[in-house]
Amino acid sequence: MSTIYAVSSGGCPSGVAVMRVSGPQCRVVLETMAAGLPAPRVATLRSIRNRDGDEIDRGLVLWMPGPGSFTGEDTIEFQVHGSRAVVRALAAALGSFEGVRPAEAGEFTRRAFLSGRIDLTEAEGLADLLAAETEAQRRQALAQSEGSLRRLYEGWREALVEARALIEADLDFADEEDVPGSVVDRAFARTADLRTAIARHLDDERRGEMIRDGLQVVIMGPPNAGKSSLLNALARRDVAIVTAEAGTTRDLIEVRLDLDGHSVTVVDTAGLRDGGGAVEKEGMRRALERGERADLVLWLQAPDVAVSPPPVVGDCRVWRVDGKGDLLGGSGELAVGDPTLRRFAISTRTGDGIDRLVAALSDEAAARTGSGSAIVPTRERHRVALRRALEGLDEAIRHRNDLEIAADRLRVASDDLGRITGRIDVEDLLDHIFGSFCIGK
């Protein structure tokens, strides 16, 4: 296996740059470039030189012999001054060794998985932690990277293996006196409990994915209703072009907000009306398509239009927002007859009502996602495997009178749980999962 290296500290110039190296050539690299091996896991100040003996920089060197390292392999960290010239010279020196090459995206974490240091859910949690922008995302990613999902799913898998062993004991030793007749009852009682636990785990309204991706809020309404002005007001900067001409917005414009530690993505869309040219019609098609995938739609229209439910947009919630609230003589949330439809009056010209709407969006995000501390599925692949495991448990319970089939269905269900953590048949997933990491991690 080759030895890999990459800068793991971000772009240059910077105060300090960290070059990470992992693989079997680490000892040779250290002996050549840092005049021998320092004490393991002790930051040591050394002169760092290339193979010709020319000094590159003086910096800290960390030597972490495997298997007690992140990757499970011998690992080095060079902590040097973060200029482009120093990093470039250090990379050139490392690349001059035979069998040493630049790392690919996510390759350090992939090696940690392949060496058994982490499982797939922990790797995904680490990727989410690196990408976290809000407090809820940080909490969820940190818990997952530290093994919260692994412990849950591995516990369920072990329970299924035990239930299957009880059934197979009854099949193999039915005539033996020391195998009690109640073992099958115990196995199916355990299976029923697991079925309930997995079903409850899946029934979380996709909270984990919503924390990762953010609450999806789509602004919709007729042309020239002030949708782009509302987006700019929520973003507190000029994101979208605002003119008095109807149909200015043709494509989707997205802004990511951090509202009290919760991620919210707000999308401005083309105005909906009959007619329009080919480009405008395409904009309206995209608006409707995005609205169908929204978690919440803000339906914006003039305040003098009678209160009525806006067009049905999928199964998401819809709030009505009356623009030009300064003309109504008031702003904020208004009472409506329909308790399922919230209504707000705002003025993007004066800013009245915007803070009230932002607070409501923050409360909605908190209610829909939670704090990020709950143990919930965070990816669609988790849900697919869990649904398959649930189907296997249902089949096992259905075939209670045919123990061979029931045992086989429990085996399939336990394999489905094993695929989530990476125990079984996940080679086709690895490029997709680790390809999303940055180089150097």
Tab-separated table of C-alpha atoms in Angstrom:
chain	number	residue	atom	x	y	z
A	1	MET	CA	0.000	0.000	0.000
A	2	SER	CA	1.265	3.465	-0.869
A	3	THR	CA	1.982	6.212	1.642
A	4	ILE	CA	-0.192	9.300	1.240
A	5	TYR	CA	0.196	12.952	2.231
A	6	ALA	CA	-1.932	16.094	2.167
A	7	VAL	CA	-2.353	19.453	3.870
A	8	SER	CA	-5.108	18.980	6.460
A	9	SER	CA	-5.269	22.523	7.840
A	10	GLY	CA	-6.941	24.468	5.044
A	11	GLY	CA	-5.697	27.030	2.588
A	12	CYS	CA	-2.508	29.078	2.664
A	13	PRO	CA	-1.220	31.532	3.684
A	14	SER	CA	-1.917	30.824	7.338
A	15	GLY	CA	-0.162	30.984	10.669
A	16	VAL	CA	0.466	27.232	10.724
A	17	ALA	CA	0.024	24.527	8.078
A	18	VAL	CA	-0.378	20.872	9.030
A	19	MET	CA	0.858	18.246	6.567
A	20	ARG	CA	-0.443	14.781	7.345
A	21	VAL	CA	1.335	11.626	6.141
A	22	SER	CA	0.093	8.036	6.534
A	23	GLY	CA	1.435	4.688	5.395
A	24	PRO	CA	4.344	2.259	5.541
A	25	GLN	CA	6.997	4.750	4.389
A	26	CYS	CA	6.493	7.093	7.358
A	27	ARG	CA	9.520	5.805	9.269
A	28	VAL	CA	11.796	6.304	6.274
A	29	VAL	CA	10.380	9.789	5.709
A	30	LEU	CA	10.951	10.836	9.324
A	31	GLU	CA	14.448	9.393	9.527
A	32	THR	CA	15.393	11.244	6.337
A	33	MET	CA	13.614	14.557	6.792
A	34	ALA	CA	13.616	14.996	10.588
A	35	ALA	CA	16.853	13.263	11.642
A	36	GLY	CA	15.194	10.270	13.274
A	37	LEU	CA	12.008	9.278	15.054
A	38	PRO	CA	10.813	11.521	17.895
A	39	ALA	CA	9.033	10.039	20.916
A	40	PRO	CA	5.581	8.749	19.926
A	41	ARG	CA	2.740	11.287	20.312
A	42	VAL	CA	5.025	14.044	21.618
A	43	ALA	CA	5.251	17.265	19.608
A	44	THR	CA	8.974	17.776	18.953
A	45	LEU	CA	10.681	20.797	17.402
A	46	ARG	CA	12.868	19.657	14.499
A	47	SER	CA	14.661	21.004	11.479
A	48	ILE	CA	12.769	19.601	8.488
A	49	ARG	CA	14.939	18.958	5.421
A	50	ASN	CA	14.517	17.541	1.932
A	51	ARG	CA	16.434	14.511	0.679
A	52	ASP	CA	19.352	16.727	-0.424
A	53	GLY	CA	19.721	18.040	3.138
A	54	ASP	CA	18.410	21.531	2.409
A	55	GLU	CA	16.311	22.948	5.250
A	56	ILE	CA	12.651	23.544	4.380
A	57	ASP	CA	11.526	24.939	7.747
A	58	ARG	CA	11.755	24.437	11.483
A	59	GLY	CA	8.512	23.094	12.907
A	60	LEU	CA	6.798	20.599	15.153
A	61	VAL	CA	6.806	16.931	14.230
A	62	LEU	CA	4.355	14.355	15.591
A	63	TRP	CA	5.048	10.643	15.196
A	64	MET	CA	2.066	8.313	15.714
A	65	PRO	CA	2.958	4.680	15.028
A	66	GLY	CA	0.148	2.339	13.995
A	67	PRO	CA	-2.172	0.795	14.865
A	68	GLY	CA	-2.808	3.488	17.509
A	69	SER	CA	-3.448	6.282	15.002
A	70	PHE	CA	-6.502	7.647	13.208
A	71	THR	CA	-5.832	5.620	10.073
A	72	GLY	CA	-4.485	2.582	11.914
A	73	GLU	CA	-1.203	3.058	10.031
A	74	ASP	CA	2.061	4.786	10.882
A	75	THR	CA	1.252	8.491	10.717
A	76	ILE	CA	3.214	11.768	10.750
A	77	GLU	CA	2.109	15.347	11.180
A	78	PHE	CA	4.429	18.187	10.169
A	79	GLN	CA	3.343	21.524	11.661
A	80	VAL	CA	5.163	24.230	9.715
A	81	HIS	CA	4.753	27.904	8.867
A	82	GLY	CA	1.744	28.264	6.604
A	83	SER	CA	3.231	30.004	3.587
A	84	ARG	CA	2.613	28.634	0.117
A	85	ALA	CA	6.350	28.302	-0.489
A	86	VAL	CA	6.959	26.216	2.652
A	87	VAL	CA	3.993	23.924	1.943
A	88	ARG	CA	4.987	23.547	-1.695
A	89	ALA	CA	8.581	22.633	-0.772
A	90	LEU	CA	7.393	20.182	1.900
A	91	ALA	CA	5.018	18.492	-0.549
A	92	ALA	CA	7.775	18.233	-3.166
A	93	ALA	CA	10.118	16.631	-0.624
A	94	LEU	CA	7.499	14.076	0.396
A	95	GLY	CA	6.645	13.259	-3.215
A	96	SER	CA	10.312	12.496	-3.953
A	97	PHE	CA	10.149	9.293	-1.882
A	98	GLU	CA	9.298	6.072	-3.678
A	99	GLY	CA	5.792	4.863	-2.851
A	100	VAL	CA	4.682	8.247	-1.471
A	101	ARG	CA	1.924	10.162	-3.291
A	102	PRO	CA	-0.688	12.900	-2.683
A	103	ALA	CA	-3.851	11.708	-0.951
A	104	GLU	CA	-7.221	11.585	-2.681
A	105	ALA	CA	-10.368	13.123	-1.197
A	106	GLY	CA	-11.348	11.322	2.000
A	107	GLU	CA	-8.520	8.814	1.734
A	108	PHE	CA	-7.304	9.205	5.333
A	109	THR	CA	-10.807	8.539	6.661
A	110	ARG	CA	-11.292	5.672	4.212
A	111	ARG	CA	-8.141	4.005	5.536
A	112	ALA	CA	-9.439	4.493	9.075
A	113	PHE	CA	-12.604	2.614	8.051
A	114	LEU	CA	-10.723	-0.167	6.243
A	115	SER	CA	-8.463	-0.694	9.266
A	116	GLY	CA	-11.479	-0.987	11.570
A	117	ARG	CA	-10.812	2.228	13.486
A	118	ILE	CA	-14.244	3.646	12.618
A	119	ASP	CA	-17.445	2.378	10.987
A	120	LEU	CA	-19.391	3.961	8.123
A	121	THR	CA	-21.806	5.884	10.340
A	122	GLU	CA	-18.870	7.404	12.253
A	123	ALA	CA	-17.215	8.345	8.945
A	124	GLU	CA	-20.433	10.004	7.781
A	125	GLY	CA	-20.710	11.807	11.109
A	126	LEU	CA	-17.162	13.091	10.678
A	127	ALA	CA	-18.032	14.393	7.192
A	128	ASP	CA	-21.078	16.144	8.630
A	129	LEU	CA	-18.980	17.621	11.447
A	130	LEU	CA	-16.553	19.110	8.930
A	131	ALA	CA	-19.485	20.632	7.019
A	132	ALA	CA	-21.494	21.758	10.087
A	133	GLU	CA	-22.656	25.374	9.976
A	134	THR	CA	-25.107	25.473	12.895
A	135	GLU	CA	-25.148	24.326	16.496
A	136	ALA	CA	-27.759	21.630	15.852
A	137	GLN	CA	-25.693	20.253	12.972
A	138	ARG	CA	-22.578	20.242	15.154
A	139	ARG	CA	-24.300	18.360	17.982
A	140	GLN	CA	-25.790	15.726	15.693
A	141	ALA	CA	-22.579	15.209	13.728
A	142	LEU	CA	-20.418	15.011	16.849
A	143	ALA	CA	-22.658	12.389	18.459
A	144	GLN	CA	-22.670	10.328	15.269
A	145	SER	CA	-18.899	10.625	14.768
A	146	GLU	CA	-18.454	9.331	18.328
A	147	GLY	CA	-20.514	6.210	17.608
A	148	SER	CA	-24.100	6.936	18.713
A	149	LEU	CA	-25.668	5.337	15.619
A	150	ARG	CA	-23.129	2.508	15.539
A	151	ARG	CA	-23.927	1.483	19.101
A	152	LEU	CA	-27.661	1.554	18.420
A	153	TYR	CA	-27.562	-0.401	15.160
A	154	GLU	CA	-24.939	-2.870	16.330
A	155	GLY	CA	-27.030	-3.507	19.451
A	156	TRP	CA	-30.055	-4.283	17.305
A	157	ARG	CA	-27.963	-6.516	15.055
A	158	GLU	CA	-26.606	-8.484	17.993
A	159	ALA	CA	-30.131	-8.937	19.333
A	160	LEU	CA	-31.233	-10.326	15.951
A	161	VAL	CA	-28.296	-12.719	15.866
A	162	GLU	CA	-29.254	-13.951	19.334
A	163	ALA	CA	-32.905	-14.416	18.301
A	164	ARG	CA	-31.836	-16.355	15.230
A	165	ALA	CA	-29.525	-18.522	17.360
A	166	LEU	CA	-32.442	-19.398	19.652
A	167	ILE	CA	-34.573	-20.467	16.695
A	168	GLU	CA	-31.776	-22.510	15.164
A	169	ALA	CA	-31.120	-24.166	18.529
A	170	ASP	CA	-34.716	-25.343	18.519
A	171	LEU	CA	-34.331	-26.610	14.945
A	172	ASP	CA	-31.026	-28.424	15.542
A	173	PHE	CA	-31.661	-29.790	19.022
A	174	ALA	CA	-35.418	-30.238	19.189
A	175	ASP	CA	-35.018	-33.689	20.791
A	176	GLU	CA	-32.520	-32.584	23.424
A	177	GLU	CA	-33.860	-32.145	26.941
A	178	ASP	CA	-31.510	-29.286	27.822
A	179	VAL	CA	-33.004	-27.035	25.117
A	180	PRO	CA	-36.139	-25.599	26.712
A	181	GLY	CA	-39.285	-25.438	24.614
A	182	SER	CA	-39.738	-21.762	25.378
A	183	VAL	CA	-36.686	-20.616	23.388
A	184	VAL	CA	-38.756	-19.963	20.259
A	185	ASP	CA	-41.205	-17.852	22.253
A	186	ARG	CA	-38.287	-15.843	23.615
A	187	ALA	CA	-36.870	-15.378	20.106
A	188	PHE	CA	-40.113	-14.054	18.672
A	189	ALA	CA	-40.769	-11.841	21.690
A	190	ARG	CA	-37.348	-10.289	21.126
A	191	THR	CA	-38.065	-9.944	17.406
A	192	ALA	CA	-41.358	-8.162	18.114
A	193	ASP	CA	-39.620	-5.744	20.496
A	194	LEU	CA	-36.981	-4.971	17.876
A	195	ARG	CA	-39.629	-4.438	15.229
A	196	THR	CA	-41.325	-1.862	17.465
A	197	ALA	CA	-38.032	-0.096	18.219
A	198	ILE	CA	-36.972	0.149	14.561
A	199	ALA	CA	-40.418	1.360	13.456
A	200	ARG	CA	-40.353	4.063	16.143
A	201	HIS	CA	-36.823	5.037	15.097
A	202	LEU	CA	-37.974	5.524	11.486
A	203	ASP	CA	-41.027	7.544	12.518
A	204	ASP	CA	-39.109	10.764	13.169
A	205	GLU	CA	-40.347	12.956	10.264
A	206	ARG	CA	-36.849	12.822	8.734
A	207	ARG	CA	-35.495	14.977	11.528
A	208	GLY	CA	-31.891	13.891	11.060
A	209	GLU	CA	-31.814	14.766	7.366
A	210	MET	CA	-33.581	18.049	8.054
A	211	ILE	CA	-30.852	19.003	10.538
A	212	ARG	CA	-28.159	18.144	7.982
A	213	ASP	CA	-29.805	19.820	4.975
A	214	GLY	CA	-31.728	22.571	6.761
A	215	LEU	CA	-35.436	23.405	6.835
A	216	GLN	CA	-36.384	24.032	3.201
A	217	VAL	CA	-38.484	27.212	2.960
A	218	VAL	CA	-39.741	28.255	-0.485
A	219	ILE	CA	-41.163	31.727	-1.184
A	220	MET	CA	-43.981	31.522	-3.742
A	221	GLY	CA	-46.687	33.837	-5.024
A	222	PRO	CA	-47.793	35.894	-8.024
A	223	PRO	CA	-45.357	38.098	-9.971
A	224	ASN	CA	-44.257	41.384	-8.441
A	225	ALA	CA	-45.573	40.452	-4.991
A	226	GLY	CA	-42.227	41.243	-3.362
A	227	LYS	CA	-40.745	37.724	-3.123
A	228	SER	CA	-37.201	38.838	-3.975
A	229	SER	CA	-37.496	41.756	-1.552
A	230	LEU	CA	-38.543	39.304	1.160
A	231	LEU	CA	-35.544	37.072	0.394
A	232	ASN	CA	-33.221	40.071	0.669
A	233	ALA	CA	-34.857	41.107	3.942
A	234	LEU	CA	-34.462	37.631	5.439
A	235	ALA	CA	-30.848	37.396	4.252
A	236	ARG	CA	-30.182	41.006	5.374
A	237	ARG	CA	-28.295	41.640	2.142
A	238	ASP	CA	-29.039	42.093	-1.569
A	239	VAL	CA	-29.176	38.561	-2.923
A	240	ALA	CA	-31.854	38.889	-5.588
A	241	ILE	CA	-32.499	41.636	-8.162
A	242	VAL	CA	-35.570	43.693	-7.309
A	243	THR	CA	-37.405	45.745	-9.975
A	244	ALA	CA	-40.926	46.940	-10.576
A	245	GLU	CA	-41.076	44.764	-13.690
A	246	ALA	CA	-43.087	41.556	-13.259
A	247	GLY	CA	-41.281	38.313	-14.012
A	248	THR	CA	-37.758	39.494	-13.134
A	249	THR	CA	-36.949	36.303	-11.222
A	250	ARG	CA	-36.610	33.419	-13.659
A	251	ASP	CA	-34.442	30.916	-11.794
A	252	LEU	CA	-34.248	29.682	-8.199
A	253	ILE	CA	-32.151	31.727	-5.775
A	254	GLU	CA	-31.133	30.098	-2.471
A	255	VAL	CA	-29.850	31.539	0.785
A	256	ARG	CA	-28.762	29.504	3.812
A	257	LEU	CA	-29.544	31.052	7.185
A	258	ASP	CA	-28.506	30.155	10.724
A	259	LEU	CA	-31.522	30.891	12.913
A	260	ASP	CA	-30.686	30.346	16.577
A	261	GLY	CA	-28.477	27.368	15.758
A	262	HIS	CA	-30.811	25.822	13.156
A	263	SER	CA	-30.124	25.696	9.433
A	264	VAL	CA	-32.822	27.162	7.188
A	265	THR	CA	-32.576	27.347	3.386
A	266	VAL	CA	-34.820	30.028	1.864
A	267	VAL	CA	-35.552	29.840	-1.872
A	268	ASP	CA	-36.878	32.664	-4.054
A	269	THR	CA	-38.902	31.505	-7.054
A	270	ALA	CA	-40.467	32.882	-10.210
A	271	GLY	CA	-43.918	34.437	-9.883
A	272	LEU	CA	-46.869	32.217	-10.773
A	273	ARG	CA	-49.373	33.472	-13.315
A	274	ASP	CA	-51.140	32.438	-16.513
A	275	GLY	CA	-49.278	33.191	-19.703
A	276	GLY	CA	-45.728	34.433	-20.020
A	277	GLY	CA	-42.950	33.532	-22.442
A	278	ALA	CA	-41.055	30.255	-22.707
A	279	VAL	CA	-38.324	31.315	-20.254
A	280	GLU	CA	-40.833	32.558	-17.681
A	281	LYS	CA	-42.865	29.350	-18.016
A	282	GLU	CA	-39.761	27.317	-17.322
A	283	GLY	CA	-39.150	29.451	-14.230
A	284	MET	CA	-42.697	28.790	-13.045
A	285	ARG	CA	-42.261	25.050	-13.627
A	286	ARG	CA	-39.125	25.052	-11.499
A	287	ALA	CA	-40.903	27.074	-8.822
A	288	LEU	CA	-43.743	24.549	-8.576
A	289	GLU	CA	-41.321	21.633	-8.590
A	290	ARG	CA	-39.267	23.124	-5.758
A	291	GLY	CA	-42.421	23.987	-3.823
A	292	GLU	CA	-43.489	20.345	-3.931
A	293	ARG	CA	-40.230	19.397	-2.171
A	294	ALA	CA	-40.412	22.172	0.428
A	295	ASP	CA	-40.874	21.753	4.161
A	296	LEU	CA	-42.622	25.132	4.360
A	297	VAL	CA	-44.019	27.526	1.749
A	298	LEU	CA	-44.302	31.269	2.365
A	299	TRP	CA	-47.141	32.341	0.079
A	300	LEU	CA	-46.627	36.056	-0.554
A	301	GLN	CA	-49.323	38.252	-2.039
A	302	ALA	CA	-50.878	41.692	-1.772
A	303	PRO	CA	-52.619	42.483	1.530
A	304	ASP	CA	-55.886	43.489	-0.104
A	305	VAL	CA	-56.483	39.995	-1.492
A	306	ALA	CA	-59.125	38.061	0.453
A	307	VAL	CA	-57.714	35.413	2.822
A	308	SER	CA	-57.934	32.025	1.142
A	309	PRO	CA	-55.814	28.920	1.150
A	310	PRO	CA	-53.015	29.237	-1.425
A	311	PRO	CA	-52.544	26.613	-4.152
A	312	VAL	CA	-51.840	23.142	-2.791
A	313	VAL	CA	-48.099	22.497	-2.803
A	314	GLY	CA	-47.379	18.870	-1.922
A	315	ASP	CA	-47.971	17.994	1.726
A	316	CYS	CA	-45.896	20.813	3.215
A	317	ARG	CA	-47.131	23.548	5.520
A	318	VAL	CA	-48.103	26.899	4.016
A	319	TRP	CA	-47.958	30.318	5.677
A	320	ARG	CA	-49.536	33.343	4.059
A	321	VAL	CA	-47.425	36.504	4.072
A	322	ASP	CA	-49.051	39.826	3.216
A	323	GLY	CA	-46.579	42.254	1.721
A	324	LYS	CA	-46.725	46.025	2.188
A	325	GLY	CA	-47.885	45.622	5.780
A	326	ASP	CA	-47.216	49.322	6.354
A	327	LEU	CA	-50.303	50.000	4.222
A	328	LEU	CA	-52.402	47.852	6.567
A	329	GLY	CA	-51.582	49.993	9.558
A	330	GLY	CA	-49.848	47.116	11.362
A	331	SER	CA	-47.513	44.168	11.012
A	332	GLY	CA	-46.667	40.852	12.609
A	333	GLU	CA	-48.776	37.707	12.846
A	334	LEU	CA	-52.458	38.099	12.089
A	335	ALA	CA	-55.387	36.013	13.277
A	336	VAL	CA	-57.062	33.841	10.647
A	337	GLY	CA	-60.091	31.597	10.745
A	338	ASP	CA	-58.205	28.512	9.608
A	339	PRO	CA	-55.979	27.325	12.507
A	340	THR	CA	-53.761	25.364	10.091
A	341	LEU	CA	-52.808	28.503	8.145
A	342	ARG	CA	-50.575	31.102	9.765
A	343	ARG	CA	-50.663	34.632	8.375
A	344	PHE	CA	-48.122	37.430	8.693
A	345	ALA	CA	-48.087	41.048	7.621
A	346	ILE	CA	-44.710	42.531	6.709
A	347	SER	CA	-43.181	45.527	5.032
A	348	THR	CA	-39.838	45.020	3.324
A	349	ARG	CA	-39.671	48.788	2.790
A	350	THR	CA	-39.746	49.654	6.524
A	351	GLY	CA	-38.692	46.263	7.927
A	352	ASP	CA	-41.871	45.989	10.006
A	353	GLY	CA	-42.891	42.419	10.736
A	354	ILE	CA	-39.648	40.867	9.439
A	355	ASP	CA	-38.292	40.107	12.900
A	356	ARG	CA	-41.593	38.456	13.861
A	357	LEU	CA	-41.475	36.294	10.726
A	358	VAL	CA	-37.829	35.338	11.353
A	359	ALA	CA	-38.669	34.375	14.939
A	360	ALA	CA	-41.532	32.201	13.673
A	361	LEU	CA	-39.201	30.513	11.169
A	362	SER	CA	-36.686	29.875	13.944
A	363	ASP	CA	-39.392	28.328	16.145
A	364	GLU	CA	-40.575	26.179	13.235
A	365	ALA	CA	-37.043	24.938	12.554
A	366	ALA	CA	-36.541	24.124	16.234
A	367	ALA	CA	-39.848	22.258	16.418
A	368	ARG	CA	-39.173	20.291	13.235
A	369	THR	CA	-35.527	19.389	13.922
A	370	GLY	CA	-34.912	19.506	17.666
A	371	SER	CA	-31.541	20.241	19.218
A	372	GLY	CA	-29.555	17.642	17.273
A	373	SER	CA	-29.002	15.495	20.367
A	374	ALA	CA	-31.536	12.775	19.473
A	375	ILE	CA	-30.257	9.556	17.890
A	376	VAL	CA	-31.998	9.519	14.499
A	377	PRO	CA	-31.216	8.350	10.937
A	378	THR	CA	-29.253	11.038	9.111
A	379	ARG	CA	-29.184	9.681	5.546
A	380	GLU	CA	-31.556	8.068	3.101
A	381	ARG	CA	-29.322	4.981	2.879
A	382	HIS	CA	-29.892	4.428	6.617
A	383	ARG	CA	-33.648	4.560	6.059
A	384	VAL	CA	-33.519	2.167	3.103
A	385	ALA	CA	-31.573	-0.411	5.114
A	386	LEU	CA	-33.807	0.039	8.171
A	387	ARG	CA	-36.969	-0.377	6.078
A	388	ARG	CA	-35.548	-3.570	4.589
A	389	ALA	CA	-34.670	-4.841	8.056
A	390	LEU	CA	-38.215	-4.039	9.165
A	391	GLU	CA	-39.618	-6.015	6.221
A	392	GLY	CA	-37.385	-8.953	7.200
A	393	LEU	CA	-38.681	-8.869	10.770
A	394	ASP	CA	-42.269	-8.782	9.526
A	395	GLU	CA	-41.568	-11.795	7.318
A	396	ALA	CA	-39.958	-13.669	10.217
A	397	ILE	CA	-42.963	-13.028	12.451
A	398	ARG	CA	-45.332	-14.006	9.637
A	399	HIS	CA	-43.520	-17.361	9.231
A	400	ARG	CA	-43.463	-18.200	12.910
A	401	ASN	CA	-44.721	-21.706	12.143
A	402	ASP	CA	-41.946	-22.329	9.627
A	403	LEU	CA	-38.787	-21.821	11.676
A	404	GLU	CA	-36.344	-22.327	8.815
A	405	ILE	CA	-37.865	-19.451	6.845
A	406	ALA	CA	-38.114	-17.314	9.980
A	407	ALA	CA	-34.430	-17.860	10.793
A	408	ASP	CA	-33.426	-16.965	7.236
A	409	ARG	CA	-35.462	-13.735	7.349
A	410	LEU	CA	-33.746	-12.775	10.613
A	411	ARG	CA	-30.395	-13.376	8.920
A	412	VAL	CA	-31.368	-11.056	6.062
A	413	ALA	CA	-32.570	-8.380	8.507
A	414	SER	CA	-29.332	-8.532	10.511
A	415	ASP	CA	-27.347	-8.204	7.257
A	416	ASP	CA	-29.359	-5.096	6.358
A	417	LEU	CA	-28.412	-3.532	9.697
A	418	GLY	CA	-24.794	-4.550	9.107
A	419	ARG	CA	-24.758	-2.648	5.819
A	420	ILE	CA	-25.448	0.616	7.643
A	421	THR	CA	-22.277	0.368	9.733
A	422	GLY	CA	-20.237	-1.235	6.949
A	423	ARG	CA	-19.940	-4.756	8.291
A	424	ILE	CA	-21.410	-6.346	5.162
A	425	ASP	CA	-21.267	-5.737	1.394
A	426	VAL	CA	-20.626	-1.998	1.186
A	427	GLU	CA	-17.827	-1.794	-1.398
A	428	ASP	CA	-20.081	0.023	-3.877
A	429	LEU	CA	-20.754	2.732	-1.278
A	430	LEU	CA	-17.183	3.622	-0.404
A	431	ASP	CA	-16.324	5.880	-3.348
A	432	HIS	CA	-19.570	7.804	-2.880
A	433	ILE	CA	-19.170	8.290	0.875
A	434	PHE	CA	-15.479	9.163	1.056
A	435	GLY	CA	-15.491	11.152	-2.175
A	436	SER	CA	-17.503	13.834	-0.354
A	437	PHE	CA	-14.623	14.546	2.070
A	438	CYS	CA	-12.057	17.255	1.564
A	439	ILE	CA	-8.502	16.269	0.644
A	440	GLY	CA	-6.455	15.902	3.824
A	441	LYS	CA	-9.251	14.206	5.807
